XYZ file of C-alpha atoms in Angstrom:
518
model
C -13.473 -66.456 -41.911
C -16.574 -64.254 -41.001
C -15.400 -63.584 -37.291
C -16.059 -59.925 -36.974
C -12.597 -59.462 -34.288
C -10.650 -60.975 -37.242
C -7.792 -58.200 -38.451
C -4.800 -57.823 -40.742
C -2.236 -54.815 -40.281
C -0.686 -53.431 -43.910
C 2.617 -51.632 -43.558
C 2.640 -49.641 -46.709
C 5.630 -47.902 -47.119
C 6.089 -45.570 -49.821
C 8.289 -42.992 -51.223
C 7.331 -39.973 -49.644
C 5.275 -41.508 -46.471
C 5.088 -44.423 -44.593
C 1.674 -46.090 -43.426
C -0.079 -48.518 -41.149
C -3.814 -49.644 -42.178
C -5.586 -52.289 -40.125
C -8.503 -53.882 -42.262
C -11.886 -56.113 -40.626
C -12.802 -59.335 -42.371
C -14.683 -57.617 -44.638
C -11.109 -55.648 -46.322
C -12.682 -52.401 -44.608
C -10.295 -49.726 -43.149
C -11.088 -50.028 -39.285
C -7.923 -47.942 -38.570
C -5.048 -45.808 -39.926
C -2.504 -43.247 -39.663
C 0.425 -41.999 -41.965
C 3.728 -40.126 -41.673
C 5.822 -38.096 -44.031
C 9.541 -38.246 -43.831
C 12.391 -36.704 -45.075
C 13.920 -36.623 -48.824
C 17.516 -35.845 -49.070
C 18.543 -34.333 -52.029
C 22.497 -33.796 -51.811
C 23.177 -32.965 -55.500
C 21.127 -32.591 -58.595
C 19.049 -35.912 -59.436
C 20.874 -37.465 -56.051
C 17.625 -38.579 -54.087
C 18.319 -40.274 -50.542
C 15.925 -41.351 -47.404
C 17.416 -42.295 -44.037
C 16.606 -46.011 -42.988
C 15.998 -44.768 -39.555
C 13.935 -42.297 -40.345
C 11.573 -44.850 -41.957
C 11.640 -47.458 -39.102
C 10.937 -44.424 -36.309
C 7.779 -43.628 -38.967
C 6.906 -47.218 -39.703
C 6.998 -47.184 -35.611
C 4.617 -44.383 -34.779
C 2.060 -45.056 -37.641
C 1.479 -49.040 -36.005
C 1.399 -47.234 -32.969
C -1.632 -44.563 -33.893
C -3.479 -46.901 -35.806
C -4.179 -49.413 -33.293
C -4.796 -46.135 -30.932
C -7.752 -45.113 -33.364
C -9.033 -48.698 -33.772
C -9.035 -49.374 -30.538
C -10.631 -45.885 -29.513
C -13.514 -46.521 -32.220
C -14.245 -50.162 -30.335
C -12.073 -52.589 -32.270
C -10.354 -55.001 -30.002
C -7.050 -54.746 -32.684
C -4.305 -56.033 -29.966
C -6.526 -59.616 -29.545
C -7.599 -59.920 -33.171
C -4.939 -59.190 -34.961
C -4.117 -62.216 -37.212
C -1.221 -61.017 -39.631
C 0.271 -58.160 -41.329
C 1.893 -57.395 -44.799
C 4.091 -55.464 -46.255
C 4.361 -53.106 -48.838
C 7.143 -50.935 -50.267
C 8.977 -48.491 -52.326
C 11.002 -50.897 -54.798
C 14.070 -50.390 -55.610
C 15.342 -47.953 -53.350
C 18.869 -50.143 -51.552
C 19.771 -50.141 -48.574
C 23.215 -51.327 -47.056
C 23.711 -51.732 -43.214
C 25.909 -53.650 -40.679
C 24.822 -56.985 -39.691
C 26.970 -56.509 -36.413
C 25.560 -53.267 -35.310
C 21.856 -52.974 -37.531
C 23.442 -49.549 -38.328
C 22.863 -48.314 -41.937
C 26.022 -47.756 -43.544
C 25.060 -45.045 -45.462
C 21.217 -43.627 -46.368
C 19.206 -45.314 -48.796
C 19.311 -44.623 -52.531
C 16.146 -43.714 -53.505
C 14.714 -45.446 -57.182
C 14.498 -42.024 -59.059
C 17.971 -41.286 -57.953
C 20.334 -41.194 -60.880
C 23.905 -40.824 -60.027
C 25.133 -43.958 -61.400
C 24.672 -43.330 -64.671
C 28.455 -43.336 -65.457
C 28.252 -46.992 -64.110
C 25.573 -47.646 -66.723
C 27.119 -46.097 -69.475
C 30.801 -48.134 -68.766
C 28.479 -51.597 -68.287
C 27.348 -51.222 -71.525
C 30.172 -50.700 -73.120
C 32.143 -53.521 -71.362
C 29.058 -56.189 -71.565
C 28.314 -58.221 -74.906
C 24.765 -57.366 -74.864
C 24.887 -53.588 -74.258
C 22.067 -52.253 -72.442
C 20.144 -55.022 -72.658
C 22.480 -57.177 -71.856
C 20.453 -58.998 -68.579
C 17.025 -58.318 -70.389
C 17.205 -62.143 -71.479
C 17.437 -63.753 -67.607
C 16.492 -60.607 -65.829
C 13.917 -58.643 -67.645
C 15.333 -55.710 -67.106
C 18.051 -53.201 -69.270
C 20.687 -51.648 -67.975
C 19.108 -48.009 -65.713
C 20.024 -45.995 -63.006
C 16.242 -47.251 -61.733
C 17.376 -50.923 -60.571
C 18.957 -51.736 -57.060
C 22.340 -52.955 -58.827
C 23.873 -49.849 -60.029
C 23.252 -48.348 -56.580
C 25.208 -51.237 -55.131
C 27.437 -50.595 -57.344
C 27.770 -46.682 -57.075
C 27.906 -47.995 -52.667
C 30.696 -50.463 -53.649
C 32.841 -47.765 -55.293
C 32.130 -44.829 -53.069
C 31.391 -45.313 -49.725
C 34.543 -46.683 -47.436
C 32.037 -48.253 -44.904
C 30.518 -50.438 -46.998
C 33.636 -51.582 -49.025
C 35.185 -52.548 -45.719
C 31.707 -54.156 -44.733
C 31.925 -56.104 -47.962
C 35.160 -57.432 -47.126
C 35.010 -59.075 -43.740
C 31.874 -59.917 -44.041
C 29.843 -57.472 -41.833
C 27.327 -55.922 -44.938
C 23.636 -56.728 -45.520
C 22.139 -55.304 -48.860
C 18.604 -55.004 -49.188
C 15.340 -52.814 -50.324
C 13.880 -51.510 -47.764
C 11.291 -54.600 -47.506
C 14.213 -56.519 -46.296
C 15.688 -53.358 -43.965
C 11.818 -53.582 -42.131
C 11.562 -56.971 -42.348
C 15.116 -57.165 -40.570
C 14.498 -55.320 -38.118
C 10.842 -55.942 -37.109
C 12.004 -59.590 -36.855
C 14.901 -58.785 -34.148
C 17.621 -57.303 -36.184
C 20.911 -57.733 -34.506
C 19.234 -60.303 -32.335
C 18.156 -62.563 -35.104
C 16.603 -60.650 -37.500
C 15.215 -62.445 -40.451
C 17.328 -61.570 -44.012
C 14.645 -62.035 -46.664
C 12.866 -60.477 -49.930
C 9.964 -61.528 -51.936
C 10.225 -62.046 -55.799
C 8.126 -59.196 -56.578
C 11.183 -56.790 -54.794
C 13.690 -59.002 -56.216
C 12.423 -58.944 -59.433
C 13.639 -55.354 -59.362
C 17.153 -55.352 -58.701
C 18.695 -56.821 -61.981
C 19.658 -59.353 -60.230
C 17.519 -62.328 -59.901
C 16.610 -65.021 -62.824
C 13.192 -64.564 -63.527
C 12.652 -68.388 -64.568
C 14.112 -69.846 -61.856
C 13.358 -67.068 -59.098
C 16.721 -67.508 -57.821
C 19.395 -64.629 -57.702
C 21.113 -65.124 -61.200
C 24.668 -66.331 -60.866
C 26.348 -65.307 -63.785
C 24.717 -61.258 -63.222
C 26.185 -61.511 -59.881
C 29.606 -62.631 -61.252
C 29.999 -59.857 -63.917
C 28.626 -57.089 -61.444
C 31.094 -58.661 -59.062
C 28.134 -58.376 -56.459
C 28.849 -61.021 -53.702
C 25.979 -63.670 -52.971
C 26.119 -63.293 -49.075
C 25.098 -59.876 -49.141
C 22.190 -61.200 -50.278
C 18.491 -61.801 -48.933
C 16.909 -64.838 -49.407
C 13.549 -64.879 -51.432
C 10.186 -65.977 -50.065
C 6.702 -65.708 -52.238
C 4.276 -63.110 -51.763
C 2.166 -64.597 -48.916
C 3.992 -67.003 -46.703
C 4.530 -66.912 -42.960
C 7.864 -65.123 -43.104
C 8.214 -64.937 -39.324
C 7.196 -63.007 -36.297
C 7.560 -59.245 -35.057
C 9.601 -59.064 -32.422
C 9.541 -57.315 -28.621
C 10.357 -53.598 -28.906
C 7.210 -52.760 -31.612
C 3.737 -52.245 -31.126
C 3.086 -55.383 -32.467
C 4.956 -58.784 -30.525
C 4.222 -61.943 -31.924
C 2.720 -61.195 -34.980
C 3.113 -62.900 -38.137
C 4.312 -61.176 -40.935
C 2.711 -63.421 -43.784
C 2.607 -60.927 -46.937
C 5.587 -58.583 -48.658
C 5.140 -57.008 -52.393
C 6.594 -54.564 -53.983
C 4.094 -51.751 -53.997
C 3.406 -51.805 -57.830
C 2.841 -55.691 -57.366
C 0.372 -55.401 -54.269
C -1.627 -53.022 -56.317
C -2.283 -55.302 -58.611
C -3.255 -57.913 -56.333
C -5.551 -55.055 -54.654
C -7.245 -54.423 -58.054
C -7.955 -58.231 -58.502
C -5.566 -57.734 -62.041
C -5.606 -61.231 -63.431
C -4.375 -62.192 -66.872
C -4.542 -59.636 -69.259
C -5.553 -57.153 -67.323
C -3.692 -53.683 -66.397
C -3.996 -50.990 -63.672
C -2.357 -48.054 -63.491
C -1.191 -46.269 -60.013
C -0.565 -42.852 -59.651
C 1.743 -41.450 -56.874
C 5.275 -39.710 -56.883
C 5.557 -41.822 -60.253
C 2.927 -43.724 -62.098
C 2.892 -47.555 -62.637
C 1.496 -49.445 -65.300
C 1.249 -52.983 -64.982
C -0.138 -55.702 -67.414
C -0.721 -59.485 -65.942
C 0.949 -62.041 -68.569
C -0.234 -64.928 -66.682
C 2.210 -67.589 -66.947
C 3.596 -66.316 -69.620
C 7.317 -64.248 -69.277
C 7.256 -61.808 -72.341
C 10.271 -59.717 -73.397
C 9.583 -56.623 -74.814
C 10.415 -55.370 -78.103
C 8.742 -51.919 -77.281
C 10.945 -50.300 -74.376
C 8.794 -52.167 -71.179
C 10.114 -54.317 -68.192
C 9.332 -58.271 -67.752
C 9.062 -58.501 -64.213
C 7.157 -60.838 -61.691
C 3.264 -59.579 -60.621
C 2.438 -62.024 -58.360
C 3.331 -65.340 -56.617
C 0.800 -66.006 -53.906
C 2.172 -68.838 -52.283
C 5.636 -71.098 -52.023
C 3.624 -73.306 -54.201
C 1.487 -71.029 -55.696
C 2.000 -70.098 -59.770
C 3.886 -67.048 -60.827
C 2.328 -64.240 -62.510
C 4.043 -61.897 -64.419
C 3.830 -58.729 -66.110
C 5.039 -56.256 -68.808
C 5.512 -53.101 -66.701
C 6.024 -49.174 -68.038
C 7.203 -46.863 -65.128
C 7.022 -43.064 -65.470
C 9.734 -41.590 -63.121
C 7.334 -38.427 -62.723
C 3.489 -38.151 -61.754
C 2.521 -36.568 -58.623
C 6.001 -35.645 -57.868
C 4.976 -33.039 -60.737
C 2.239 -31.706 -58.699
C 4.666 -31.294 -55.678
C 6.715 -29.326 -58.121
C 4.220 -26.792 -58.437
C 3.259 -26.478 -54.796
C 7.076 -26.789 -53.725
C 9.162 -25.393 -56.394
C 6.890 -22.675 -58.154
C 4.348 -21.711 -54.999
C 1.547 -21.766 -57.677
C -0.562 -23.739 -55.752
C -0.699 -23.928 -52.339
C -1.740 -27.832 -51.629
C -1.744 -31.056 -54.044
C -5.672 -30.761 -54.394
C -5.759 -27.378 -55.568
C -4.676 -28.605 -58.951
C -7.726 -29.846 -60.143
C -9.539 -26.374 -59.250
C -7.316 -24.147 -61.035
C -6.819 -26.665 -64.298
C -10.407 -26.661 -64.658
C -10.408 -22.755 -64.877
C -9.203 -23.353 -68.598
C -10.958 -26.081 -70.968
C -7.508 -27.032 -72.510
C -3.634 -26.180 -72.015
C -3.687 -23.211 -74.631
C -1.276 -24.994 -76.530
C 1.183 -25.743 -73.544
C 2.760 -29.005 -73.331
C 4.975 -29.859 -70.108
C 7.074 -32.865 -69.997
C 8.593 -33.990 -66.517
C 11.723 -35.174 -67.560
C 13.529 -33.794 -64.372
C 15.627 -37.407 -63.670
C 15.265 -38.476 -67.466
C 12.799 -40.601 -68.909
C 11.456 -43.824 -67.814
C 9.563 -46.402 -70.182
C 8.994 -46.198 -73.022
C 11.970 -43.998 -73.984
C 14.563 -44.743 -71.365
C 16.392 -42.083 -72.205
C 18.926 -40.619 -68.951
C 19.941 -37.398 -71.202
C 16.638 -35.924 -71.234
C 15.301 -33.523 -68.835
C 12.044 -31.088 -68.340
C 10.590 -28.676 -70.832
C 7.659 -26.467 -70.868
C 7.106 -25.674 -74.729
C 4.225 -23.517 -76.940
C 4.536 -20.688 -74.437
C 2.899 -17.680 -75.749
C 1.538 -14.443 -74.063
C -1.950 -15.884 -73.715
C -0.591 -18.446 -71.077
C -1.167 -18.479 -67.624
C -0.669 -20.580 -64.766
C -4.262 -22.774 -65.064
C -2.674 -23.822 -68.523
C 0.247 -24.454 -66.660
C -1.221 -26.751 -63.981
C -3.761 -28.325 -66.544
C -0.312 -29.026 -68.947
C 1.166 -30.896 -66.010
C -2.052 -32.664 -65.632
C -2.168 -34.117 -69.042
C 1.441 -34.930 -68.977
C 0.826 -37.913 -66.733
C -1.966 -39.052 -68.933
C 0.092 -39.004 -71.832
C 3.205 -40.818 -70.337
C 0.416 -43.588 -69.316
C -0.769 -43.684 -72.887
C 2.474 -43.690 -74.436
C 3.379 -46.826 -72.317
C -0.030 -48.262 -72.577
C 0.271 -48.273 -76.776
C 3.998 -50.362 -76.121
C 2.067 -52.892 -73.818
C -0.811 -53.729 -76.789
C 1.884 -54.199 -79.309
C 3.637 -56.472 -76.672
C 1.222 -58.334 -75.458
C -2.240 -58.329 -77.907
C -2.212 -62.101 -77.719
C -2.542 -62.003 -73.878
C -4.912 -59.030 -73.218
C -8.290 -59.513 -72.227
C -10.857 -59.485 -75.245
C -13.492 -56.950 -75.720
C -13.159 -52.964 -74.708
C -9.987 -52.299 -72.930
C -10.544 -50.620 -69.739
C -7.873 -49.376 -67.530
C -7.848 -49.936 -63.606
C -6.246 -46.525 -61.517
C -5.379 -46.358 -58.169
C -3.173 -44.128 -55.917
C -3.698 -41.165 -54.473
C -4.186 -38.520 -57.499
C -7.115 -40.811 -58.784
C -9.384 -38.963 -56.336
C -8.870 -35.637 -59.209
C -11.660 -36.145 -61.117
C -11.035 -33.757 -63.939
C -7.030 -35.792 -64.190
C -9.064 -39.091 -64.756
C -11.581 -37.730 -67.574
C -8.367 -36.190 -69.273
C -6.836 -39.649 -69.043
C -9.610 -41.423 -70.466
C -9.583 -39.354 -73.195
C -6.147 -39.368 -74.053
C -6.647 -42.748 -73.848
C -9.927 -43.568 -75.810
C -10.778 -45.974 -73.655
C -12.891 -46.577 -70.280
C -10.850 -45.856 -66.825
C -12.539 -47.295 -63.735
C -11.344 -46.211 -60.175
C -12.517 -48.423 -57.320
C -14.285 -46.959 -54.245
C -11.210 -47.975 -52.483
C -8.229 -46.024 -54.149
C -5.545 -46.782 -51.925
C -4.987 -50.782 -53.079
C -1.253 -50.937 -52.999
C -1.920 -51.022 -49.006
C -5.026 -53.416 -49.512
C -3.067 -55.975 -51.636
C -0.707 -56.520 -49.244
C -3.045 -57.278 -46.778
C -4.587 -59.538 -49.100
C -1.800 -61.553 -49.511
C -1.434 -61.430 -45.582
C -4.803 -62.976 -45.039
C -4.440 -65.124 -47.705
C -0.883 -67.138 -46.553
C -3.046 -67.180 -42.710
C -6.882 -68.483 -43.807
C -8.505 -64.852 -43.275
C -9.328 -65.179 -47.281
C -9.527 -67.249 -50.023
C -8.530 -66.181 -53.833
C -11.040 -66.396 -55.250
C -12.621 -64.208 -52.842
C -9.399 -61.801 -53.546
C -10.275 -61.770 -57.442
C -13.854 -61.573 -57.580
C -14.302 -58.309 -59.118
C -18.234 -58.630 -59.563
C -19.011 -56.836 -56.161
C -15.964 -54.359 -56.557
C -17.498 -52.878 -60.074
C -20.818 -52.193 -58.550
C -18.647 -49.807 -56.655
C -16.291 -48.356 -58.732
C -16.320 -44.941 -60.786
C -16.069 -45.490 -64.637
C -14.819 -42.310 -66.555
C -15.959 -43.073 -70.403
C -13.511 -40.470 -73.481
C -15.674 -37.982 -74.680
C -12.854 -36.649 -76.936
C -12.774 -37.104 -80.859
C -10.717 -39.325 -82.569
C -9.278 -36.545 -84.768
C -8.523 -34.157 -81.759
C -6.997 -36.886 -79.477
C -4.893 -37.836 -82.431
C -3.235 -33.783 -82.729
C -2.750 -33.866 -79.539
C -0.748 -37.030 -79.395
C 1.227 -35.717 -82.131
C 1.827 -32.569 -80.501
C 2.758 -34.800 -77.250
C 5.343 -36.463 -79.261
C 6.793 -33.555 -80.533
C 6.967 -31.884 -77.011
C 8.769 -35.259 -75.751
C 11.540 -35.296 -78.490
C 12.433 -31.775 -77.364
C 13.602 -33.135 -74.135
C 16.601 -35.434 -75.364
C 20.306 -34.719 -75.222
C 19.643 -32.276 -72.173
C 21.593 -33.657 -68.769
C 24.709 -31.458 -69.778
C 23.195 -28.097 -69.781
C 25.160 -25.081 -68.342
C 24.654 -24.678 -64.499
């Protein structure tokens, strides 16, 4: 389509903010606007979000979008074709199907109070920890949407009764919008997409059906349970009572999943997105592999009922940005996110500081619960620009250490030639973070003009399921590299290779920590 009053909405909610960005026919940003909300944190490594907290902000920010479009001449409200959705995986939700009313807040992905539940499911399963790796891709973490079902189950009176006569929805909070933009009470729609469902431990990654035999030994009952749509379908229509009646919703990906699709990923290729956490994602193609190096098989893609699945070996890193927050919030040494890059660059390396942000345990490649943060090789000389450019290199190293388990997993499938690495996400736009990951890394790292592609891939696969684009229009990354910012290592081999060392060192120091002395 090249009609220039052709628009799709993306409803990009994430784990700290919620947004609404309406894109032209060309995938340019025509209007936008963004809202914080609130993180609960009612014991240590407990992380919550209220559900109607995030429907009030997914409320305003469709609201002042099409405000600012329509103020800067677009006529949004007649040209508005479809939106998609994007969210923060993981994170459950449990509410009343009689009254829409959440029946407790949402348990956030990083939270980790079930890890007694872990620890008893792998003693009582046959396979241990990895005892749904086979079916589900996934091992046995406080991360997926299962244990926090669980941990709701066990704890909360409201949703046991729920459970019992009937009355309880579960969800991620794709569903919880979806739900409720779609009527709610009054008919709301109870769906996911695989790329969500792929998340919770819970669905069979061959078939794409929730997996029978999980649900039986979690003793999770099926009609709590969304039904699961592809990544760009006409799901159904937003209701009256939002900015936006009538409306198809025709797109819904996990965030990590719609970045990929925003960065064109196809086989063999990986991105990496930086927010509160950091993502990296390989496309397997066709090809579900399990890893024998501490990664996730999960779905990347399926853009269409009949469209073929994509999937992906997947390393998540609990802590990125959320690290920078830590030093605005918790220490006051800076005094906003983008001061970091300023005061790192004050120093040309760390002094011999390494920081690892094990504050909920360790993601991929380690997965290890027990460990928390350390700050190590200290001395007098140290100040806080080594500080801030420790915490910067910590990221880069978490990405390499899960980037070396994805070659070893997947060499057959990779693209050949030079590896380069795609980044998006907000911390992308810190230049001297990107140079320090490329040379960690020892290979190229390429940042598109557009950094913010979790919100364009869902709108992709929005304009995709209603004719706005085709996919091969979607994947052609010819035009998109003309644009993009390549950061090439400038590091030697032998220095790069100490400080990996070093790295590794610094990260063994972390284990066997969760039962310090308060």
């Amino acid at each position: 389509m090249s009609n220039s009053n052709v628009f799709i909405g993306s409803l990009d909610q994430g784990t700290t903010s919620t947004r609404f960005i309406i894109y032209d026919h060309n995938a340019k940003v025509v209007g936008s606007h963004q809202v914080e909300f609130t993180q609960f944190y009612p014991q240590a490594g407990w992380v919550e979000h209220d559900p109607m907290e995030i429907l009030e902000s997914a409320r305003t920010c469709m609201t002042k979008a099409i405000e600012k479009a329509t103020a800067d001449g677009h006529d949004v409200e007649k040209g508005l074709k479809a939106i998609g959705i994007t969210n923060q995986r993981e994170t459950t939700v449990i509410w009343s199907k009689s009254t829409g009313a959440p029946l407790h807040n949402a348990i956030v992905w990083m939270d980790v109070r079930t890890t007694s539940i872990c620890r008893k499911l792998e003693k009582e399963l046959e396979g241990g920890r990895t005892h749904f790796v086979e079916t589900c891709g996934l091992p046995i973490s406080t991360y997926f949407s299962a244990l926090k079902v669980l941990w709701l189950f066990e704890n909360v009176e409201k949703v046991k009764k729920a459970v019992e006569t009937g009355d309880a929805l579960f969800g991620t909070i794709d569903s919880w919008l979806i739900w409720n933009l779609t009527g709610g009470v009054d008919g709301g729609l109870h769906v996911t997409d695989v790329s969500n469902a792929s998340r919770t431990m819970l669905m069979n990654l061959k078939t794409l059906d929730w997996d029978k035999k999980a649900l039986g030994e979690l003793g999770i009952p099926s009609g709590i349970l969304p039904k699961i749509v592809s990544n760009s379908e006409i799901i159904g229509k937003v209701t009256k009572g939002w900015p936006i009646v009538g409306i198809p919703i025709a797109g819904c990906l996990g965030d990590q999943h719609a970045a990929m699709v925003g960065q064109a990923c196809g086989k063999g290729e990986a991105k990496s997105t930086y927010g509160t956490g950091a993502f990296i994602l390989l496309n397997t193609g066709d090809q579900m592999i399990n890893s024998t190096n501490g990664l996730l098989s999960t779905v990347a893609f399926k853009l269409g009922p009949n469209a073929p699945t994509n999937y992906a070996l997947e390393g998540s890193i609990a802590i990125a940005g959320a690290a920078v927050q830590w030093l605005r919030d918790g220490l006051g040494l800076i005094g906003s996110a983008s001061e970091t890059e300023k005061l790192a660059s004050e120093v040309d390396s760390t002094g011999g500081v390494y920081f690892v942000p094990a504050f909920n345990g360790l993601f991929a490649p380690w997965w290890r619960d027990d460990a928390r943060g350390v700050c190590i090789g200290i001395t007098r000389f140290t100040n806080k620009a080594h500080i801030a450019r420790a915490v910067l290199e910590s990221m880069c190293f978490q990405v390499k250490d899960v980037l070396d388990s994805m070659h070893k997993d997947a060499s057959e499938v990779e693209s050949k030639g030079k590896f380069l690495l795609r980044v998006d996400g907000g911390a992308t736009v810190n230049n001297l973070l990107m140079q320090i990951q490329a040379d960690i890394l020892g290979n190229p790292v390429v940042r598109p003009a557009d950094i913010e592609t979790t919100a364009l891939g869902a709108a992709y696969a929005a304009g995709l399921a209603v004719g706005v684009w085709k996919e091969e229009e979607i994947f052609s990354s010819v035009e998109r590299m003309k644009i993009s910012t390549t950061f090439n290592p400038i590091l030697e081999d032998e220095k790069r290779k100490k400080k990996l060392e070093s790295w590794c060192k610094a990260v063994s120091r972390t284990f066997d920590l969760a039962d310090l002395s308060l």
